[in-house]
Amino acid sequence: MKNTIAVICAGIAALSGASAQQVISSPKVMIANFDPATLGPVLSELGVVWQTQKTEKGQTYIAANAGGVISFILAPTACRVNGATDCVGLNMLAVFDGNPNPQTVRAFNHRYAFASAGIDPSGSAYISRYEISDYGVARGNVATSIQVFVNQAVLFGSELETARRTVSLEGFADDLAAKEMNRQALVKMTGVEIHAANPIDRHQYGLEEGALAVRQYIRDKSAPRNKIDNITE
Protein backbone atom coordinates (compact mmCIF):
# COMPACT_ATOMS: atom_id res chain seq x y z
CA MET A 1 0.00 0.00 0.00
CA LYS A 2 2.86 2.39 0.86
CA ASN A 3 4.38 1.81 -2.57
CA THR A 4 1.06 2.57 -4.22
CA ILE A 5 0.62 5.80 -2.27
CA ALA A 6 4.15 6.79 -3.28
CA VAL A 7 3.32 6.16 -6.93
CA ILE A 8 0.18 8.30 -6.72
CA CYS A 9 2.00 11.13 -4.93
CA ALA A 10 4.82 10.99 -7.46
CA GLY A 11 2.31 11.09 -10.28
CA ILE A 12 0.62 14.14 -8.81
CA ALA A 13 3.99 15.82 -8.34
CA ALA A 14 4.95 15.02 -11.91
CA LEU A 15 1.78 16.67 -13.14
CA SER A 16 1.72 19.62 -10.76
CA GLY A 17 3.89 21.76 -12.97
CA ALA A 18 1.57 21.06 -15.89
CA SER A 19 -1.67 21.66 -14.02
CA ALA A 20 -1.78 25.41 -14.48
CA GLN A 21 -3.01 26.55 -17.85
CA GLN A 22 -0.37 29.27 -18.16
CA VAL A 23 2.30 26.56 -18.49
CA ILE A 24 1.18 26.12 -22.09
CA SER A 25 2.01 29.06 -24.30
CA SER A 26 -0.63 30.23 -26.77
CA PRO A 27 -3.28 27.81 -25.40
CA LYS A 28 -5.97 29.08 -27.79
CA VAL A 29 -3.84 28.76 -30.91
CA MET A 30 -5.17 25.99 -33.15
CA ILE A 31 -2.99 23.12 -34.28
CA ALA A 32 -3.87 21.36 -37.51
CA ASN A 33 -2.71 17.81 -36.77
CA PHE A 34 -1.16 15.38 -34.30
CA ASP A 35 2.17 14.90 -36.06
CA PRO A 36 5.22 14.55 -33.74
CA ALA A 37 6.46 17.96 -34.86
CA THR A 38 3.19 19.46 -33.60
CA LEU A 39 2.77 17.44 -30.42
CA GLY A 40 6.43 17.59 -29.38
CA PRO A 41 6.44 21.24 -28.24
CA VAL A 42 3.26 20.68 -26.20
CA LEU A 43 4.78 17.65 -24.46
CA SER A 44 8.01 19.53 -23.76
CA GLU A 45 6.10 22.42 -22.18
CA LEU A 46 4.31 19.91 -19.95
CA GLY A 47 7.65 18.53 -18.80
CA VAL A 48 7.05 15.17 -20.48
CA VAL A 49 10.12 13.33 -21.76
CA TRP A 50 9.50 11.99 -25.26
CA GLN A 51 11.08 10.59 -28.40
CA THR A 52 9.82 9.35 -31.75
CA GLN A 53 10.04 5.64 -32.48
CA LYS A 54 8.79 3.24 -35.14
CA THR A 55 6.82 0.03 -34.86
CA GLU A 56 7.98 -3.16 -36.56
CA LYS A 57 5.74 -2.17 -39.47
CA GLY A 58 7.33 1.27 -39.75
CA GLN A 59 4.56 3.33 -38.13
CA THR A 60 5.91 6.41 -36.35
CA TYR A 61 4.76 7.06 -32.77
CA ILE A 62 5.84 8.99 -29.70
CA ALA A 63 7.16 7.14 -26.64
CA ALA A 64 6.62 9.41 -23.62
CA ASN A 65 7.18 9.41 -19.88
CA ALA A 66 5.65 11.76 -17.29
CA GLY A 67 7.90 12.41 -14.32
CA GLY A 68 9.42 8.93 -14.39
CA VAL A 69 6.08 7.61 -13.15
CA ILE A 70 3.96 6.72 -16.17
CA SER A 71 5.15 5.66 -19.61
CA PHE A 72 2.67 6.06 -22.44
CA ILE A 73 2.34 6.10 -26.20
CA LEU A 74 0.99 8.78 -28.51
CA ALA A 75 0.29 7.24 -31.90
CA PRO A 76 -0.79 9.60 -34.70
CA THR A 77 -3.33 8.04 -37.05
CA ALA A 78 -5.85 8.93 -39.79
CA CYS A 79 -2.96 10.56 -41.67
CA ARG A 80 -4.04 12.52 -44.74
CA VAL A 81 -0.70 12.68 -46.58
CA ASN A 82 0.64 9.33 -47.81
CA GLY A 83 -0.75 7.70 -44.69
CA ALA A 84 2.21 9.08 -42.75
CA THR A 85 1.83 12.82 -42.09
CA ASP A 86 -0.87 15.41 -41.44
CA CYS A 87 -2.45 12.96 -39.00
CA VAL A 88 -5.81 14.08 -37.61
CA GLY A 89 -6.35 11.15 -35.21
CA LEU A 90 -4.38 10.33 -32.08
CA ASN A 91 -4.29 7.15 -30.01
CA MET A 92 -3.10 7.65 -26.43
CA LEU A 93 -2.14 4.39 -24.77
CA ALA A 94 -0.60 3.24 -21.47
CA VAL A 95 0.18 -0.46 -21.03
CA PHE A 96 0.61 -2.35 -17.75
CA ASP A 97 2.31 -5.76 -17.69
CA GLY A 98 1.73 -8.23 -14.88
CA ASN A 99 -1.32 -10.13 -13.73
CA PRO A 100 -4.27 -7.71 -13.92
CA ASN A 101 -7.54 -8.51 -12.20
CA PRO A 102 -10.16 -8.51 -15.02
CA GLN A 103 -12.85 -7.41 -12.58
CA THR A 104 -10.82 -4.35 -11.57
CA VAL A 105 -10.30 -3.44 -15.22
CA ARG A 106 -14.03 -3.76 -15.94
CA ALA A 107 -14.89 -1.69 -12.89
CA PHE A 108 -12.44 1.08 -13.84
CA ASN A 109 -13.77 1.10 -17.40
CA HIS A 110 -17.31 1.39 -16.05
CA ARG A 111 -16.33 4.19 -13.71
CA TYR A 112 -14.54 6.59 -16.08
CA ALA A 113 -15.87 7.57 -19.50
CA PHE A 114 -12.81 9.62 -20.52
CA ALA A 115 -10.73 6.61 -21.56
CA SER A 116 -11.22 2.93 -22.29
CA ALA A 117 -9.55 0.27 -20.13
CA GLY A 118 -9.16 -3.36 -21.12
CA ILE A 119 -6.99 -6.46 -21.20
CA ASP A 120 -5.16 -7.39 -24.38
CA PRO A 121 -5.20 -11.05 -25.52
CA SER A 122 -1.53 -11.15 -24.49
CA GLY A 123 -2.61 -10.54 -20.88
CA SER A 124 -1.44 -6.93 -20.51
CA ALA A 125 -3.85 -4.34 -19.15
CA TYR A 126 -4.17 -1.02 -20.96
CA ILE A 127 -5.93 2.31 -20.90
CA SER A 128 -6.46 4.22 -24.14
CA ARG A 129 -8.11 7.30 -25.57
CA TYR A 130 -8.72 8.54 -29.12
CA GLU A 131 -8.57 12.23 -30.09
CA ILE A 132 -9.80 13.88 -33.30
CA SER A 133 -8.53 17.03 -35.03
CA ASP A 134 -10.16 17.06 -38.45
CA TYR A 135 -10.68 20.82 -38.29
CA GLY A 136 -8.02 21.74 -35.76
CA VAL A 137 -7.88 21.78 -31.97
CA ALA A 138 -6.53 24.33 -29.48
CA ARG A 139 -3.06 23.66 -28.03
CA GLY A 140 -4.46 24.14 -24.54
CA ASN A 141 -7.11 21.47 -25.12
CA VAL A 142 -4.47 19.03 -26.32
CA ALA A 143 -2.36 19.75 -23.24
CA THR A 144 -5.26 19.30 -20.83
CA SER A 145 -6.37 16.10 -22.55
CA ILE A 146 -2.87 14.65 -22.20
CA GLN A 147 -2.70 15.69 -18.53
CA VAL A 148 -6.06 14.11 -17.73
CA PHE A 149 -5.08 10.93 -19.58
CA VAL A 150 -1.83 10.66 -17.60
CA ASN A 151 -3.72 11.25 -14.37
CA GLN A 152 -6.17 8.49 -15.30
CA ALA A 153 -3.28 6.17 -16.13
CA VAL A 154 -1.78 6.80 -12.67
CA LEU A 155 -5.13 5.96 -11.05
CA PHE A 156 -5.54 2.87 -13.22
CA GLY A 157 -2.07 1.62 -12.32
CA SER A 158 -2.65 2.14 -8.59
CA GLU A 159 -5.97 0.28 -8.69
CA LEU A 160 -4.39 -2.61 -10.59
CA GLU A 161 -1.69 -2.85 -7.91
CA THR A 162 -4.16 -2.89 -5.00
CA ALA A 163 -6.84 -4.99 -6.70
CA ARG A 164 -8.64 -7.69 -4.78
CA ARG A 165 -10.88 -10.39 -6.15
CA THR A 166 -13.78 -8.88 -4.23
CA VAL A 167 -13.85 -5.75 -6.40
CA SER A 168 -17.20 -5.23 -8.13
CA LEU A 169 -18.83 -2.70 -10.43
CA GLU A 170 -21.41 -1.93 -7.76
CA GLY A 171 -18.66 -1.36 -5.23
CA PHE A 172 -16.97 1.18 -7.45
CA ALA A 173 -20.26 2.97 -8.04
CA ASP A 174 -21.00 3.04 -4.32
CA ASP A 175 -17.56 4.52 -3.66
CA LEU A 176 -18.31 7.29 -6.12
CA ALA A 177 -21.70 7.95 -4.59
CA ALA A 178 -20.18 8.13 -1.11
CA LYS A 179 -17.51 10.54 -2.29
CA GLU A 180 -20.10 12.82 -3.88
CA MET A 181 -22.29 12.71 -0.76
CA ASN A 182 -19.31 13.67 1.40
CA ARG A 183 -18.56 16.58 -0.91
CA GLN A 184 -22.18 17.76 -0.78
CA ALA A 185 -22.22 17.44 3.03
CA LEU A 186 -19.08 19.56 3.30
CA VAL A 187 -20.63 22.26 1.12
CA LYS A 188 -23.80 22.21 3.22
CA MET A 189 -21.85 22.50 6.49
CA THR A 190 -19.49 25.26 5.39
CA GLY A 191 -21.66 27.02 2.83
CA VAL A 192 -18.62 27.10 0.56
CA GLU A 193 -18.75 25.51 -2.86
CA ILE A 194 -15.73 23.34 -3.58
CA HIS A 195 -13.93 24.34 -6.75
CA ALA A 196 -11.13 22.43 -8.39
CA ALA A 197 -7.81 24.24 -8.39
CA ASN A 198 -6.66 23.14 -11.83
CA PRO A 199 -7.90 21.55 -15.08
CA ILE A 200 -6.97 18.03 -14.00
CA ASP A 201 -9.04 18.21 -10.81
CA ARG A 202 -11.97 19.85 -12.59
CA HIS A 203 -12.14 17.07 -15.15
CA GLN A 204 -11.61 14.42 -12.49
CA TYR A 205 -14.70 15.74 -10.66
CA GLY A 206 -16.55 15.80 -13.98
CA LEU A 207 -15.65 12.19 -14.74
CA GLU A 208 -16.81 11.00 -11.33
CA GLU A 209 -20.05 12.97 -11.63
CA GLY A 210 -20.53 11.54 -15.12
CA ALA A 211 -20.28 7.98 -13.83
CA LEU A 212 -22.94 8.75 -11.23
CA ALA A 213 -25.12 10.42 -13.84
CA VAL A 214 -25.08 7.27 -15.98
CA ARG A 215 -26.53 5.27 -13.09
CA GLN A 216 -29.16 7.94 -12.44
CA TYR A 217 -30.28 8.11 -16.07
CA ILE A 218 -30.43 4.34 -16.41
CA ARG A 219 -32.67 4.12 -13.36
CA ASP A 220 -34.88 6.99 -14.57
CA LYS A 221 -37.69 5.26 -16.49
CA SER A 222 -38.67 8.54 -18.18
CA ALA A 223 -35.22 9.05 -19.75
CA PRO A 224 -34.86 8.29 -23.52
CA ARG A 225 -33.99 4.66 -24.32
CA ASN A 226 -33.28 2.40 -27.26
CA LYS A 227 -34.68 -1.09 -27.62
CA ILE A 228 -32.72 -4.12 -28.74
CA ASP A 229 -34.77 -6.21 -31.12
CA ASN A 230 -33.11 -9.60 -31.20
CA ILE A 231 -33.25 -11.39 -34.52
CA THR A 232 -35.03 -14.68 -34.29
CA GLU A 233 -34.73 -17.44 -36.86
PDB file of N, CA, C and O in Angstrom, residues 7 23 48 169 190:
ATOM      1  N   VAL A   7       3.504   6.023  -5.484  1.00  0.00           N
ATOM      2  CA  VAL A   7       3.316   6.164  -6.927  1.00  0.00           C
ATOM      3  C   VAL A   7       2.314   7.274  -7.231  1.00  0.00           C
ATOM      4  O   VAL A   7       2.525   8.111  -8.110  1.00  0.00           O
ATOM      5  N   VAL A  23       1.088  27.295 -18.114  1.00  0.00           N
ATOM      6  CA  VAL A  23       2.300  26.558 -18.491  1.00  0.00           C
ATOM      7  C   VAL A  23       2.376  26.414 -20.001  1.00  0.00           C
ATOM      8  O   VAL A  23       3.444  26.436 -20.588  1.00  0.00           O
ATOM      9  N   VAL A  48       7.063  16.594 -20.130  1.00  0.00           N
ATOM     10  CA  VAL A  48       7.051  15.170 -20.479  1.00  0.00           C
ATOM     11  C   VAL A  48       8.275  14.844 -21.340  1.00  0.00           C
ATOM     12  O   VAL A  48       8.570  15.551 -22.305  1.00  0.00           O
ATOM     13  N   LEU A 169     -18.347  -3.931  -9.817  1.00  0.00           N
ATOM     14  CA  LEU A 169     -18.833  -2.703 -10.433  1.00  0.00           C
ATOM     15  C   LEU A 169     -19.679  -1.912  -9.449  1.00  0.00           C
ATOM     16  O   LEU A 169     -19.581  -0.696  -9.355  1.00  0.00           O
ATOM     17  N   THR A 190     -20.306  24.051   5.436  1.00  0.00           N
ATOM     18  CA  THR A 190     -19.487  25.259   5.388  1.00  0.00           C
ATOM     19  C   THR A 190     -20.130  26.376   4.592  1.00  0.00           C
ATOM     20  O   THR A 190     -19.773  27.548   4.751  1.00  0.00           O
TER      21      THR A 190
END
